[in-house]
């Protein structure tokens, strides 16, 4: 019998079990692979390091970062990719790289850098789940980290000005969404009839973008036009998360 | 059109750009300049100089060449194009970052090779200053994307995973999208060739690639077909 698996992660809202992409990826994977996870939503009283969330704790292990957590779950025999061929496994890695390089910067920007969004939605939401006085400091730190990441990875010459970097990352994100939509087509999941790691990643990154109500919504508007991706997110929410959405 | 490919003296040419241009059957002339990095619009070498236009980086070069009527991926359908872009990101994400890590974050390699090579066109003390500055920049970037705490073993494991994915995708085909080479083939060739032929303090990185015989054969095939046939190519892939 596997030791009890506990996942500490950011909570939900707007119909989602979590608003944090990485936490959502792990939660979705656990549902797909049948891993019995006890989910501990972080609130003001939680004492751990919020920078590392999501964190999986078992009797003798503490694992952070979605890729490592998923690897750990697979080693415990909770494998959602069992039926995939070698080529499909390779495709999974490639599409995850695509999402991390092309979509993630714009998602980070929408949540943490775009000032209207950050000050009216993101910051209050996260600050209310962090104890004082950390609530005054941590959101700002995460926001600076996000901007830093965007500028260091995408803000190279000739894109000197933040405006130009922003324009480029949103262009890339829209293209990435189009590519994902083309790849999904009319299938229910990315590889056949059962969901796998790639579905968990796509769901984790798309669902918050789809559901959270922001003032500045250019990427969200683009996503809403790709009806198969919206249907994909709604299907997963309805099939795998409906029962646990009591305290969103 | 006369295409000039400018690269930095003493630095390995980025093979993927050269490979791509040769796959398109474009006549190129390679020129080495110490200040190539500063001539480049993006600070990245090598870059191409055609008439009065200057273009750097594989992405924009591909677009530029396409606008002039040459493209390698026109025959692909939408799903295949998506796959190609995804695999290109995988290569950039894993292989390129691992190469940078090995060159600039592995102390042994930095001390013995990279530092000297990077600073070689410049007089003292500029050679040291520029090399340290570059190292600092690279380390900062690694930290931002979460590679700051990775050990060499973890990086090598990532490279192995990436090569395994590429090997599985390539299978027994001559190119990634069967009969015709695409930008992905140029990119993969460029990186694997660099890994296989660059001298580093340890051979672990090239050993990882050599584990996959179809990738080795792929590199050899492209080298023979596009480079040796035209009388070019200095160092060649060691067969083992």
PDB file of N, CA, C and O in Angstrom, chain A residues 9-37:
ATOM      1  N   UNK A   9      -1.061  22.979  -2.164  1.00  0.00           N
ATOM      2  CA  UNK A   9      -1.092  23.824  -3.359  1.00  0.00           C
ATOM      3  C   UNK A   9      -2.012  25.022  -3.141  1.00  0.00           C
ATOM      4  O   UNK A   9      -2.751  25.097  -2.167  1.00  0.00           O
ATOM      5  N   UNK A  10      -1.950  25.941  -4.095  1.00  0.00           N
ATOM      6  CA  UNK A  10      -2.796  27.124  -4.046  1.00  0.00           C
ATOM      7  C   UNK A  10      -4.233  26.722  -4.355  1.00  0.00           C
ATOM      8  O   UNK A  10      -4.487  25.816  -5.124  1.00  0.00           O
ATOM      9  N   UNK A  11      -5.162  27.428  -3.747  1.00  0.00           N
ATOM     10  CA  UNK A  11      -6.565  27.057  -3.849  1.00  0.00           C
ATOM     11  C   UNK A  11      -7.221  27.480  -5.150  1.00  0.00           C
ATOM     12  O   UNK A  11      -6.579  27.947  -6.089  1.00  0.00           O
ATOM     13  N   UNK A  12      -8.532  27.318  -5.188  1.00  0.00           N
ATOM     14  CA  UNK A  12      -9.273  27.546  -6.424  1.00  0.00           C
ATOM     15  C   UNK A  12     -10.162  28.774  -6.396  1.00  0.00           C
ATOM     16  O   UNK A  12     -10.220  29.511  -5.409  1.00  0.00           O
ATOM     17  N   UNK A  13     -10.818  28.974  -7.514  1.00  0.00           N
ATOM     18  CA  UNK A  13     -11.758  30.077  -7.645  1.00  0.00           C
ATOM     19  C   UNK A  13     -12.246  30.103  -9.076  1.00  0.00           C
ATOM     20  O   UNK A  13     -11.656  29.443  -9.938  1.00  0.00           O
ATOM     21  N   UNK A  14     -13.334  30.841  -9.322  1.00  0.00           N
ATOM     22  CA  UNK A  14     -13.874  30.951 -10.686  1.00  0.00           C
ATOM     23  C   UNK A  14     -14.169  29.572 -11.292  1.00  0.00           C
ATOM     24  O   UNK A  14     -14.011  29.354 -12.489  1.00  0.00           O
ATOM     25  N   UNK A  15     -14.545  28.634 -10.446  1.00  0.00           N
ATOM     26  CA  UNK A  15     -14.907  27.310 -10.951  1.00  0.00           C
ATOM     27  C   UNK A  15     -13.734  26.355 -11.112  1.00  0.00           C
ATOM     28  O   UNK A  15     -13.895  25.234 -11.594  1.00  0.00           O
ATOM     29  N   UNK A  16     -12.545  26.782 -10.714  1.00  0.00           N
ATOM     30  CA  UNK A  16     -11.374  25.917 -10.858  1.00  0.00           C
ATOM     31  C   UNK A  16     -10.954  25.358  -9.505  1.00  0.00           C
ATOM     32  O   UNK A  16     -11.060  26.047  -8.502  1.00  0.00           O
ATOM     33  N   UNK A  17     -10.378  24.141  -9.488  1.00  0.00           N
ATOM     34  CA  UNK A  17      -9.875  23.611  -8.222  1.00  0.00           C
ATOM     35  C   UNK A  17      -8.623  24.353  -7.750  1.00  0.00           C
ATOM     36  O   UNK A  17      -8.293  24.349  -6.578  1.00  0.00           O
ATOM     37  N   UNK A  18      -7.903  24.969  -8.699  1.00  0.00           N
ATOM     38  CA  UNK A  18      -6.759  25.799  -8.314  1.00  0.00           C
ATOM     39  C   UNK A  18      -6.564  26.856  -9.383  1.00  0.00           C
ATOM     40  O   UNK A  18      -6.794  26.607 -10.562  1.00  0.00           O
ATOM     41  N   UNK A  19      -6.114  28.053  -8.990  1.00  0.00           N
ATOM     42  CA  UNK A  19      -5.893  29.088 -10.019  1.00  0.00           C
ATOM     43  C   UNK A  19      -4.427  29.110 -10.446  1.00  0.00           C
ATOM     44  O   UNK A  19      -4.048  29.852 -11.324  1.00  0.00           O
ATOM     45  N   UNK A  20      -3.623  28.267  -9.787  1.00  0.00           N
ATOM     46  CA  UNK A  20      -2.192  28.256 -10.044  1.00  0.00           C
ATOM     47  C   UNK A  20      -1.879  27.148 -11.044  1.00  0.00           C
ATOM     48  O   UNK A  20      -2.149  25.965 -10.764  1.00  0.00           O
ATOM     49  N   UNK A  21      -1.290  27.513 -12.193  1.00  0.00           N
ATOM     50  CA  UNK A  21      -1.090  26.537 -13.274  1.00  0.00           C
ATOM     51  C   UNK A  21      -0.378  25.273 -12.819  1.00  0.00           C
ATOM     52  O   UNK A  21      -0.817  24.160 -13.114  1.00  0.00           O
ATOM     53  N   UNK A  22       0.757  25.447 -12.109  1.00  0.00           N
ATOM     54  CA  UNK A  22       1.547  24.263 -11.766  1.00  0.00           C
ATOM     55  C   UNK A  22       0.804  23.344 -10.806  1.00  0.00           C
ATOM     56  O   UNK A  22       0.887  22.117 -10.902  1.00  0.00           O
ATOM     57  N   UNK A  23       0.062  23.948  -9.855  1.00  0.00           N
ATOM     58  CA  UNK A  23      -0.728  23.123  -8.941  1.00  0.00           C
ATOM     59  C   UNK A  23      -1.787  22.352  -9.727  1.00  0.00           C
ATOM     60  O   UNK A  23      -2.023  21.161  -9.487  1.00  0.00           O
ATOM     61  N   UNK A  24      -2.387  23.038 -10.699  1.00  0.00           N
ATOM     62  CA  UNK A  24      -3.455  22.429 -11.486  1.00  0.00           C
ATOM     63  C   UNK A  24      -2.935  21.263 -12.320  1.00  0.00           C
ATOM     64  O   UNK A  24      -3.606  20.233 -12.454  1.00  0.00           O
ATOM     65  N   UNK A  25      -1.717  21.408 -12.873  1.00  0.00           N
ATOM     66  CA  UNK A  25      -1.125  20.325 -13.662  1.00  0.00           C
ATOM     67  C   UNK A  25      -1.034  19.062 -12.806  1.00  0.00           C
ATOM     68  O   UNK A  25      -1.424  17.972 -13.227  1.00  0.00           O
ATOM     69  N   UNK A  26      -0.527  19.226 -11.567  1.00  0.00           N
ATOM     70  CA  UNK A  26      -0.351  18.062 -10.700  1.00  0.00           C
ATOM     71  C   UNK A  26      -1.707  17.463 -10.310  1.00  0.00           C
ATOM     72  O   UNK A  26      -1.893  16.243 -10.334  1.00  0.00           O
ATOM     73  N   UNK A  27      -2.671  18.346  -9.980  1.00  0.00           N
ATOM     74  CA  UNK A  27      -3.985  17.826  -9.577  1.00  0.00           C
ATOM     75  C   UNK A  27      -4.632  17.051 -10.713  1.00  0.00           C
ATOM     76  O   UNK A  27      -5.213  15.983 -10.511  1.00  0.00           O
ATOM     77  N   UNK A  28      -4.525  17.599 -11.941  1.00  0.00           N
ATOM     78  CA  UNK A  28      -5.127  16.926 -13.094  1.00  0.00           C
ATOM     79  C   UNK A  28      -4.452  15.581 -13.325  1.00  0.00           C
ATOM     80  O   UNK A  28      -5.121  14.565 -13.539  1.00  0.00           O
ATOM     81  N   UNK A  29      -3.111  15.560 -13.276  1.00  0.00           N
ATOM     82  CA  UNK A  29      -2.406  14.303 -13.499  1.00  0.00           C
ATOM     83  C   UNK A  29      -2.826  13.249 -12.485  1.00  0.00           C
ATOM     84  O   UNK A  29      -3.006  12.073 -12.801  1.00  0.00           O
ATOM     85  N   UNK A  30      -2.971  13.688 -11.217  1.00  0.00           N
ATOM     86  CA  UNK A  30      -3.353  12.742 -10.167  1.00  0.00           C
ATOM     87  C   UNK A  30      -4.718  12.133 -10.465  1.00  0.00           C
ATOM     88  O   UNK A  30      -4.931  10.927 -10.306  1.00  0.00           O
ATOM     89  N   UNK A  31      -5.651  12.989 -10.941  1.00  0.00           N
ATOM     90  CA  UNK A  31      -6.985  12.468 -11.278  1.00  0.00           C
ATOM     91  C   UNK A  31      -6.888  11.474 -12.425  1.00  0.00           C
ATOM     92  O   UNK A  31      -7.510  10.414 -12.414  1.00  0.00           O
ATOM     93  N   UNK A  32      -6.080  11.832 -13.472  1.00  0.00           N
ATOM     94  CA  UNK A  32      -5.989  10.974 -14.652  1.00  0.00           C
ATOM     95  C   UNK A  32      -5.354   9.635 -14.315  1.00  0.00           C
ATOM     96  O   UNK A  32      -5.704   8.603 -14.871  1.00  0.00           O
ATOM     97  N   UNK A  33      -4.369   9.644 -13.407  1.00  0.00           N
ATOM     98  CA  UNK A  33      -3.623   8.414 -13.151  1.00  0.00           C
ATOM     99  C   UNK A  33      -4.181   7.649 -11.967  1.00  0.00           C
ATOM    100  O   UNK A  33      -3.693   6.577 -11.632  1.00  0.00           O
ATOM    101  N   UNK A  34      -5.221   8.214 -11.304  1.00  0.00           N
ATOM    102  CA  UNK A  34      -5.818   7.527 -10.181  1.00  0.00           C
ATOM    103  C   UNK A  34      -5.007   7.599  -8.904  1.00  0.00           C
ATOM    104  O   UNK A  34      -5.185   6.780  -8.002  1.00  0.00           O
ATOM    105  N   UNK A  35      -4.096   8.552  -8.811  1.00  0.00           N
ATOM    106  CA  UNK A  35      -3.303   8.656  -7.577  1.00  0.00           C
ATOM    107  C   UNK A  35      -4.168   9.260  -6.484  1.00  0.00           C
ATOM    108  O   UNK A  35      -4.782  10.298  -6.674  1.00  0.00           O
ATOM    109  N   UNK A  36      -4.208   8.609  -5.300  1.00  0.00           N
ATOM    110  CA  UNK A  36      -5.061   9.113  -4.220  1.00  0.00           C
ATOM    111  C   UNK A  36      -4.374  10.270  -3.501  1.00  0.00           C
ATOM    112  O   UNK A  36      -3.603  10.052  -2.583  1.00  0.00           O
ATOM    113  N   UNK A  37      -4.649  11.487  -3.936  1.00  0.00           N
ATOM    114  CA  UNK A  37      -3.984  12.655  -3.346  1.00  0.00           C
ATOM    115  C   UNK A  37      -4.873  13.322  -2.320  1.00  0.00           C
ATOM    116  O   UNK A  37      -6.037  13.575  -2.580  1.00  0.00           O
TER     117      UNK A  37
END
